[in-house]
Short mmCIF file of C-alpha atoms in Angstrom, two decimals:
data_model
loop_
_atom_site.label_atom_id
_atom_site.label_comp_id
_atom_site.label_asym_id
_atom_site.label_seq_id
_atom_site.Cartn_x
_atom_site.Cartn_y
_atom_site.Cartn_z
CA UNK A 66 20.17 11.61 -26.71
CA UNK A 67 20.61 11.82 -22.99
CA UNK A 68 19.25 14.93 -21.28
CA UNK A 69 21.14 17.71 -19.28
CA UNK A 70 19.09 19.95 -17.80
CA UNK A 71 19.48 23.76 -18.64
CA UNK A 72 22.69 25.68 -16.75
CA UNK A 73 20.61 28.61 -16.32
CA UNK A 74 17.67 26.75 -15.36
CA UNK A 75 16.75 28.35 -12.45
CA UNK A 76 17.93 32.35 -13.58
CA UNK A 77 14.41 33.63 -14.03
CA UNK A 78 12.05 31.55 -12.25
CA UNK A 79 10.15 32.46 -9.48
CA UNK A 80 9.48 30.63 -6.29
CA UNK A 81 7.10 31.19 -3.19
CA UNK A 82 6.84 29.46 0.15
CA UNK A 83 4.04 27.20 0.11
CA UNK A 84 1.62 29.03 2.84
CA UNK A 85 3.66 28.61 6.36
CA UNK A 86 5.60 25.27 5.22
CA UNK A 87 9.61 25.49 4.10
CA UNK A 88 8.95 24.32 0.80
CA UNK A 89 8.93 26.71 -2.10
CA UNK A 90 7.13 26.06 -5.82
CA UNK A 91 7.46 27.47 -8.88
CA UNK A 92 5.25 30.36 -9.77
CA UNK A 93 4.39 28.12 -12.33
CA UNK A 94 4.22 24.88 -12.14
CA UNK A 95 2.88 22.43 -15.40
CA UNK A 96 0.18 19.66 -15.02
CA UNK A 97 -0.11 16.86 -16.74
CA UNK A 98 -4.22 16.33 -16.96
CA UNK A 99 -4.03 16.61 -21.09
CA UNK A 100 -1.94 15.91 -23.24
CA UNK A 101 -0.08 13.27 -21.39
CA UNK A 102 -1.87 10.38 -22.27
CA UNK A 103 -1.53 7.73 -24.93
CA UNK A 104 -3.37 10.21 -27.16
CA UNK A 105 0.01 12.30 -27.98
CA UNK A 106 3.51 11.22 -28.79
CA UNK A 107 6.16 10.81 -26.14
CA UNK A 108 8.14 12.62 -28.14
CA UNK A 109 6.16 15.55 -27.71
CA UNK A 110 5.51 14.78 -23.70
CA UNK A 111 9.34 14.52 -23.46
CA UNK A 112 9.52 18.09 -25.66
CA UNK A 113 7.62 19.98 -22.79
CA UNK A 114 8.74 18.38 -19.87
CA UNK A 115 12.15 19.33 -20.93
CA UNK A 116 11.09 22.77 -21.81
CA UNK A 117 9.25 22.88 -18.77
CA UNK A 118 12.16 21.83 -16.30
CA UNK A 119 14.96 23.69 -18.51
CA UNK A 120 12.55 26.99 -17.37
CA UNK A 121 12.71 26.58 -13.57
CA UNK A 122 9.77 24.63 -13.64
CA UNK A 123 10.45 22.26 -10.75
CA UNK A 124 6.71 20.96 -9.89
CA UNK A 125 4.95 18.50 -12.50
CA UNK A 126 1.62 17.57 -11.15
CA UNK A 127 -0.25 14.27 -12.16
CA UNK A 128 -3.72 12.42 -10.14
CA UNK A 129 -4.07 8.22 -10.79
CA UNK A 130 -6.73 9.28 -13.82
CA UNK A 131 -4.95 11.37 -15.79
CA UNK A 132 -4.91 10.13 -19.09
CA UNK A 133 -6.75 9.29 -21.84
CA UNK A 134 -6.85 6.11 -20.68
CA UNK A 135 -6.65 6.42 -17.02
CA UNK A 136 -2.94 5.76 -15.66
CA UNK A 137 -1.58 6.71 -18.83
CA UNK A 138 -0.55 10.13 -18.04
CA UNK A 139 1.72 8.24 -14.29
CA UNK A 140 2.60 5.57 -17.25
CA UNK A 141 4.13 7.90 -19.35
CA UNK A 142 5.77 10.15 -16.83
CA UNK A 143 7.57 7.27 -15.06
CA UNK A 144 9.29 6.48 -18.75
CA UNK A 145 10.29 10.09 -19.26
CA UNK A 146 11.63 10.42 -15.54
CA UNK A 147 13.39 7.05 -15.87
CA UNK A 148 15.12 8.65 -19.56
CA UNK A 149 15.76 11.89 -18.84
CA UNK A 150 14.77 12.96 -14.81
CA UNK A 151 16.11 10.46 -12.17
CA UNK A 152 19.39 12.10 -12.02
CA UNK A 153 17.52 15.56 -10.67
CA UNK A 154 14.54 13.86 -8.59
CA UNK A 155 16.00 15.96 -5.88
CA UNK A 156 15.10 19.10 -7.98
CA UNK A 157 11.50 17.78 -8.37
CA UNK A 158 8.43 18.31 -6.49
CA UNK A 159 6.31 15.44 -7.81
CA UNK A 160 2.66 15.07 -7.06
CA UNK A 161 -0.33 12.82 -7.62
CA UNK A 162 -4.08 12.57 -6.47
CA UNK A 163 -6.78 9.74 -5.77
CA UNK A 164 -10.63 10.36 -5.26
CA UNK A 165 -12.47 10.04 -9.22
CA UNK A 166 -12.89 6.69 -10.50
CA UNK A 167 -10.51 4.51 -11.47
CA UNK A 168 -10.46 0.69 -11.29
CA UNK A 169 -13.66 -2.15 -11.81
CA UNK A 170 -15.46 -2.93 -8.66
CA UNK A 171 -16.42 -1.08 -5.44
CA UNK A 172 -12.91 -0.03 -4.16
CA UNK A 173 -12.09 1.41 -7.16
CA UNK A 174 -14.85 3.85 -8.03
CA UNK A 175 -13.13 6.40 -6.20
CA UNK A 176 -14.15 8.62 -3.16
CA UNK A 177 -12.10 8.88 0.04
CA UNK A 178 -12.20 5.63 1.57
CA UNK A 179 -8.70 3.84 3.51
CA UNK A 180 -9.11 1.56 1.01
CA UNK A 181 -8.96 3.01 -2.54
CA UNK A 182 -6.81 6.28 -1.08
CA UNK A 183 -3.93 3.73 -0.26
CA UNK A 184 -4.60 1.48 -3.15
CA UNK A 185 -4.06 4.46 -5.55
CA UNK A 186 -1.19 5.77 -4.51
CA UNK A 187 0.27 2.30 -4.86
CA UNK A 188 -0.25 1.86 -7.59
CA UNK A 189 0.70 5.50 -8.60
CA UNK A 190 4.10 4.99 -7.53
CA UNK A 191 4.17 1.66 -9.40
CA UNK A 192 3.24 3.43 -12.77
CA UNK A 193 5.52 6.06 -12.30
CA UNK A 194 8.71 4.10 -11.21
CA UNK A 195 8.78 5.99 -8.06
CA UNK A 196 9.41 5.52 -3.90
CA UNK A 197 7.26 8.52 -2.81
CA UNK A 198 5.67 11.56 -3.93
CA UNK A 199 6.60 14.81 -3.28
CA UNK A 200 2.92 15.77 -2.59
CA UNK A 201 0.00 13.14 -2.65
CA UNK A 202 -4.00 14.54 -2.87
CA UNK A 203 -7.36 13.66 -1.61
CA UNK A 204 -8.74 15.05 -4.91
CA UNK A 205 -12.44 15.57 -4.15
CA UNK A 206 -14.07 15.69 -1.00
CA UNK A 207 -16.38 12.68 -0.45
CA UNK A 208 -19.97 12.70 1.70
CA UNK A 209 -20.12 9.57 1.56
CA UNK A 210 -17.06 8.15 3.42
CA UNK A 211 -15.91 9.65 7.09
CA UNK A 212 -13.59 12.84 6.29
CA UNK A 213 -11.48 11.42 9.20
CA UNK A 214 -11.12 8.02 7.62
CA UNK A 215 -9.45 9.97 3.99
CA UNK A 216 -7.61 12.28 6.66
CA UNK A 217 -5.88 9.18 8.29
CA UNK A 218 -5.12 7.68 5.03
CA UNK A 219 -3.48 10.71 4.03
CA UNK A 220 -1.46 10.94 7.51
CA UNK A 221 -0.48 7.13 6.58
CA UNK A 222 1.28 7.93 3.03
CA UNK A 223 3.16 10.59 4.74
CA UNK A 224 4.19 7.55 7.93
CA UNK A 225 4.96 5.06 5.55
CA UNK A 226 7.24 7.26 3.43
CA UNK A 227 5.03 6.86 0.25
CA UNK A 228 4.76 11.29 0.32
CA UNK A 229 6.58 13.84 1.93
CA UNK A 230 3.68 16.19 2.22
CA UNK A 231 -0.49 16.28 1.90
CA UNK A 232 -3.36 17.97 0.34
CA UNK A 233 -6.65 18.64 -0.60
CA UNK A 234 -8.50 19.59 -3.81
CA UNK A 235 -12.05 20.96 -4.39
CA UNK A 236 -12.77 21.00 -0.81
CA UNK A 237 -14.73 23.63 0.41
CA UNK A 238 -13.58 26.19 3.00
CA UNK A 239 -15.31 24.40 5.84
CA UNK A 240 -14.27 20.99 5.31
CA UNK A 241 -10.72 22.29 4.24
CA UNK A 242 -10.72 23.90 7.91
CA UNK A 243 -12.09 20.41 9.03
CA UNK A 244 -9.36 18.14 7.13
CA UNK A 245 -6.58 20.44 8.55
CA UNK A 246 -7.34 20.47 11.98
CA UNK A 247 -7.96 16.78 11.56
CA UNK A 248 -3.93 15.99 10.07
CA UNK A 249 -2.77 17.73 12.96
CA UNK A 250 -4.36 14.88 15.05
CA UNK A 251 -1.41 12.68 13.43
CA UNK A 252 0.93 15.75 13.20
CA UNK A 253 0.69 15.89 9.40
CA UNK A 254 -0.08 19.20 8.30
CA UNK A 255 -2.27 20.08 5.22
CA UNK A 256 0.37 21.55 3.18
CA UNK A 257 -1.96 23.14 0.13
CA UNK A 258 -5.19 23.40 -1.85
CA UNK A 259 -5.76 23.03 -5.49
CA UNK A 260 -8.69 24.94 -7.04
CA UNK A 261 -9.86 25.69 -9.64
CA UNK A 262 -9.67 29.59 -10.60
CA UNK A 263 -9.65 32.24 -13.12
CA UNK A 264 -11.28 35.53 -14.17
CA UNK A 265 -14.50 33.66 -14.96
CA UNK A 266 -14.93 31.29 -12.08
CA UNK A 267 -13.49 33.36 -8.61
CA UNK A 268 -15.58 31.45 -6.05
CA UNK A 269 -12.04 30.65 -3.90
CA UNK A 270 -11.82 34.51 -3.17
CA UNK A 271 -15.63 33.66 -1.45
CA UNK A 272 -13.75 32.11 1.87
CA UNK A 273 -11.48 29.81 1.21
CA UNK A 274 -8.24 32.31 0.63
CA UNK A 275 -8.65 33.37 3.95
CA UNK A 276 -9.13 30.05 5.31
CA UNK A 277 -5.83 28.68 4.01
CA UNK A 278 -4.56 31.62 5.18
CA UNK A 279 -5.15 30.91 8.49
CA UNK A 280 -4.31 27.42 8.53
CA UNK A 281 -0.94 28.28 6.73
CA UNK A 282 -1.81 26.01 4.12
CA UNK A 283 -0.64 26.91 0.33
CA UNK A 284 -2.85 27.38 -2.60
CA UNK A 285 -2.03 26.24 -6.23
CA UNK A 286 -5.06 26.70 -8.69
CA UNK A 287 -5.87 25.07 -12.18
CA UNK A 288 -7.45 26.34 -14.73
CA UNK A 289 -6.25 29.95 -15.26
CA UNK A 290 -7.16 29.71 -18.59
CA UNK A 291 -10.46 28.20 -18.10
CA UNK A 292 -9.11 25.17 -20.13
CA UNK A 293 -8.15 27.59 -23.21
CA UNK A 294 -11.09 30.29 -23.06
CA UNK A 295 -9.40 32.66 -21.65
CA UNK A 296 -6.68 32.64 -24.08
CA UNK A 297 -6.97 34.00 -27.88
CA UNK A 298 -7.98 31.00 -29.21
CA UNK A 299 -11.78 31.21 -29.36
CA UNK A 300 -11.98 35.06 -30.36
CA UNK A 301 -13.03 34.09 -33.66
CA UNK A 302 -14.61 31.03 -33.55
CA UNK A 303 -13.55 27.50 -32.56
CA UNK A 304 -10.58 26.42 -33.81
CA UNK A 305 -10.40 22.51 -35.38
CA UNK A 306 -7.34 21.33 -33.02
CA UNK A 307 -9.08 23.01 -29.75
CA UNK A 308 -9.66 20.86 -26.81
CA UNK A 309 -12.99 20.33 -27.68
CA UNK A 310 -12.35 18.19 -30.87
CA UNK A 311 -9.10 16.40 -29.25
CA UNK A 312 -9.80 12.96 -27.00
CA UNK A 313 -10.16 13.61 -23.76
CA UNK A 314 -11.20 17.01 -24.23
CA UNK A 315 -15.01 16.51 -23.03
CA UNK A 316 -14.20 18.59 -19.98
CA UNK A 317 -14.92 22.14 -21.94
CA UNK A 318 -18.26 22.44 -22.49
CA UNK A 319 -20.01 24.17 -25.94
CA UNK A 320 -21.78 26.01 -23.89
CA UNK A 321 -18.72 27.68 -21.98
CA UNK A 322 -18.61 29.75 -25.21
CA UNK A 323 -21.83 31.12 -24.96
CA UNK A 324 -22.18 34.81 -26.24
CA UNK A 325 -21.85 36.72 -22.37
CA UNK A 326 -18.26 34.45 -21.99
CA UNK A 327 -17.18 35.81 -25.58
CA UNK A 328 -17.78 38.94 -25.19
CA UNK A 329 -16.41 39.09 -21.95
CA UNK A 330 -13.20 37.08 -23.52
CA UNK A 331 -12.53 39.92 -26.21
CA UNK A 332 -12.95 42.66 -24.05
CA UNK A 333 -10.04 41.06 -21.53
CA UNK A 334 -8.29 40.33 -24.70
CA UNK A 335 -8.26 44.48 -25.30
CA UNK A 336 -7.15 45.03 -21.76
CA UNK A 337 -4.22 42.56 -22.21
CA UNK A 338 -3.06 43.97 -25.70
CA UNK A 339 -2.79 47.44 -23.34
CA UNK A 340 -0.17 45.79 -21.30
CA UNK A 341 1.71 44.31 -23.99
CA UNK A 342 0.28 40.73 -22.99
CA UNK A 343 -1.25 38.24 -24.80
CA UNK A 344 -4.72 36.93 -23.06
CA UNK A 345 -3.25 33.79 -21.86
CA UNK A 346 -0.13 35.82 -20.26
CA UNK A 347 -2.44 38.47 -18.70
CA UNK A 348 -5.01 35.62 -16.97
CA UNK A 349 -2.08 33.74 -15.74
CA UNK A 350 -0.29 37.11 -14.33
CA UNK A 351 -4.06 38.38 -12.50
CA UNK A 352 -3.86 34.82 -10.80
CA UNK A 353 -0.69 35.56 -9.05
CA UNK A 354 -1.45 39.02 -7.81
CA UNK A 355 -2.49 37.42 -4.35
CA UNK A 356 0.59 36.02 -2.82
CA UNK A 357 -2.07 33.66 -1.03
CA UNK A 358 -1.79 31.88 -4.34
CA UNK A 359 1.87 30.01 -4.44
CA UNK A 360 1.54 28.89 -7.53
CA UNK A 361 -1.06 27.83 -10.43
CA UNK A 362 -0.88 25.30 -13.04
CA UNK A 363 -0.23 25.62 -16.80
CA UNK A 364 -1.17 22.97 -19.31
CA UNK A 365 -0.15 22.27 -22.78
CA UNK A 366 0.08 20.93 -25.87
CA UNK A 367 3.82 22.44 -27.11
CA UNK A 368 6.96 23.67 -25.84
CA UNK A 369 6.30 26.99 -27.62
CA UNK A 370 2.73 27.14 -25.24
CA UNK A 371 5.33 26.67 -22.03
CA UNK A 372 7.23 29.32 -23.51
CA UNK A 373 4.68 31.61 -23.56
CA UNK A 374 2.95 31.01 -20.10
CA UNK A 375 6.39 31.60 -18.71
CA UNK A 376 6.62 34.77 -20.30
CA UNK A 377 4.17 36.19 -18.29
CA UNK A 378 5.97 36.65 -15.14
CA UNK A 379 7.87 39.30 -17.07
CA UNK A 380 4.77 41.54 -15.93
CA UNK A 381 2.77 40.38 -12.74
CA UNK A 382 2.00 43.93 -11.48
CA UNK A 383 -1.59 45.31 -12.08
CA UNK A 384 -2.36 49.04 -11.77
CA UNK A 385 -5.57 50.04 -9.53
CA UNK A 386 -7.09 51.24 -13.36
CA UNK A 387 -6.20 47.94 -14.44
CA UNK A 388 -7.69 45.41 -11.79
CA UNK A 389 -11.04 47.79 -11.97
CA UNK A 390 -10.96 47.21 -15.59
CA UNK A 391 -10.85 43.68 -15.75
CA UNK A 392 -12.88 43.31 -12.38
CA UNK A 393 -15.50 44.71 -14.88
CA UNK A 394 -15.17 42.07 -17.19
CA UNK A 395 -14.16 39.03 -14.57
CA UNK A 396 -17.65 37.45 -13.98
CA UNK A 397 -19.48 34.32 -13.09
CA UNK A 398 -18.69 32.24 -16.62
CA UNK A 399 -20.32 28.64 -15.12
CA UNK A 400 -17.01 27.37 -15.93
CA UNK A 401 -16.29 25.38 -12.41
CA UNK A 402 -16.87 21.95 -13.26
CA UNK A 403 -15.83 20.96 -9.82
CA UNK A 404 -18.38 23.01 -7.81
CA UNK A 405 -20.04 19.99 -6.61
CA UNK A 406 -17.42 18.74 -5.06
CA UNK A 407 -16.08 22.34 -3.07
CA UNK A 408 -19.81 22.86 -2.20
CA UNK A 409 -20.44 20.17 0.56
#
């Protein structure tokens, strides 16, 4: 049946400016790292993209590996956008990433050469049946290639038309500083960060908040839910259709639900019920306090999950009682799996 998007679509969304830029996103905004890939039906994919959109969700945010397999994730988006989204790309902030592995040989192992960067997003847009990006990352930093040479590669997606806008992702606050002063060089500027964040991994509030903030660049983290921890789902034991036992789900560790995460876990979980939250809502709602953060990312497996994560904008403010009480509780987890990367 042919899609038409939700009258009321945008009635109780909420939108921020993107650090000193024009360009507002979605409090929420859903990514399509799981899920997406030739492991689950389209009908499902097209279930939550709808849901997604119909909500106010405007940004849907892919990288060249998403998957499983790689590409599968920009394969399946470009059929769902050709069915049901080309009439409201204007609506749409649409963004990809290149720097993990991707393709046989040496310019496809990823990294931040000219090269693969320009390469990727080629073939990107190819998968996805699009002419640009709304937002195109360098989605790791690399030591091993100049940071000016994946700057200007950057700077030359945005010159060619191939993405309105850059970023970076997992880049420390230094070279973050670095790669922004170095797109002004081509009068590009670095429009946001993605990083990861939640209550058990907080190293972004260690620097790099108050480096974007003086660079004007956005912020948009993943992982709010530490890939489902931080949600009620683990309380009492692991559950047989949790990430862990799905394809493509070797990114949460066994060992992220050691005892000192669980217990930690539960007692959030009794803070939450207190506000008349579920986990999930609450961790989502604590990422937004700091209007540093424009927006953060939600994954999922259903519509009803969407449903849910929107729901928690119904109650973003924190009393001082409450933020001590969870500070209590919000810990080192050694849940960043992309600390290597934000380190150098």
């Amino acid at each position: 049946m042919t899609y038409h998007a939700s009258a009321t679509r945008y009635e109780s969304m909420q939108y921020r400016h993107c650090g000193r830029s024009g360009l507002k996103l979605p409090l929420l905004s859903l990514g399509l790292w799981h899920n997406f890939g030739d492991t689950n039906t389209l009908a499902s994919q097209r279930d939550m993209l709808r849901t997604a959109f119909d909500l106010g969700i405007t940004h849907f945010d892919l990288a060249n590996n998403y998957g499983p397999p790689y590409g599968s994730a920009e394969t399946n988006f470009g059929h769902h956008f050709k069915q049901d989204f080309r009439p409201y790309r204007d609506e749409l902030i649409i963004s990809t990433k290149a720097g993990y592995d991707m393709w046989p040989g040496p310019y496809g192992q990823g990294g931040g050469s000219r090269k693969y960067v320009l390469a990727s997003l080629d073939q990107s847009l190819q998968r996805m049946g699009l002419d640009y990006v709304d937002i195109f990352y360098s989605h790791r930093f690399d030591p091993d290639t100049p940071l000016e040479e994946t700057m200007s590669a950057l700077a030359t997606a945005v010159q060619q038309g191939k993405a309105l806008y850059v970023g970076v992702s997992s880049y420390s606050p230094q070279k973050t500083a670095e790669a922004a002063e170095l797109l002004k060089q081509w009068r590009v500027p670095c429009l946001i960060h993605q990083p990861s964040y939640n209550m058990l991994n907080r190293w972004i509030e260690q620097g790099l908040l108050d480096t974007l903030q003086q660079q004007g660049m956005g912020c948009i983290t993943f992982t709010a839910l530490a890939q489902g921890l931080l949600s009620d789902k683990y309380l009492d034991g692991v559950p047989q259709d949790a990430r862990i036992n799905r394809a493509g789900g070797g990114s949460f560790k066994s060992d992220h639900l050691n005892p000192d995460n669980l217990a930690r876990v539960r007692a959030l979980n009794e803070i939450a019920k207190s506000r008349g939250q579920t986990l999930a809502q609450m961790a989502l709602a604590w990422v937004l306090r700091d209007e540093r953060v424009t927006s953060t990312l939600i994954g999922a497996s259903t519509s009803q999950q969407i449903r849910e994560n929107v729901a928690a904008l119904d109650k973003l403010v924190f009393t001082a009682d409450e933020l001590a009480a969870i500070d209590a509780q919000a810990q080192e987890g050694q849940v960043n799996l992309w600390q290597g990367s934000s380190r150098h």
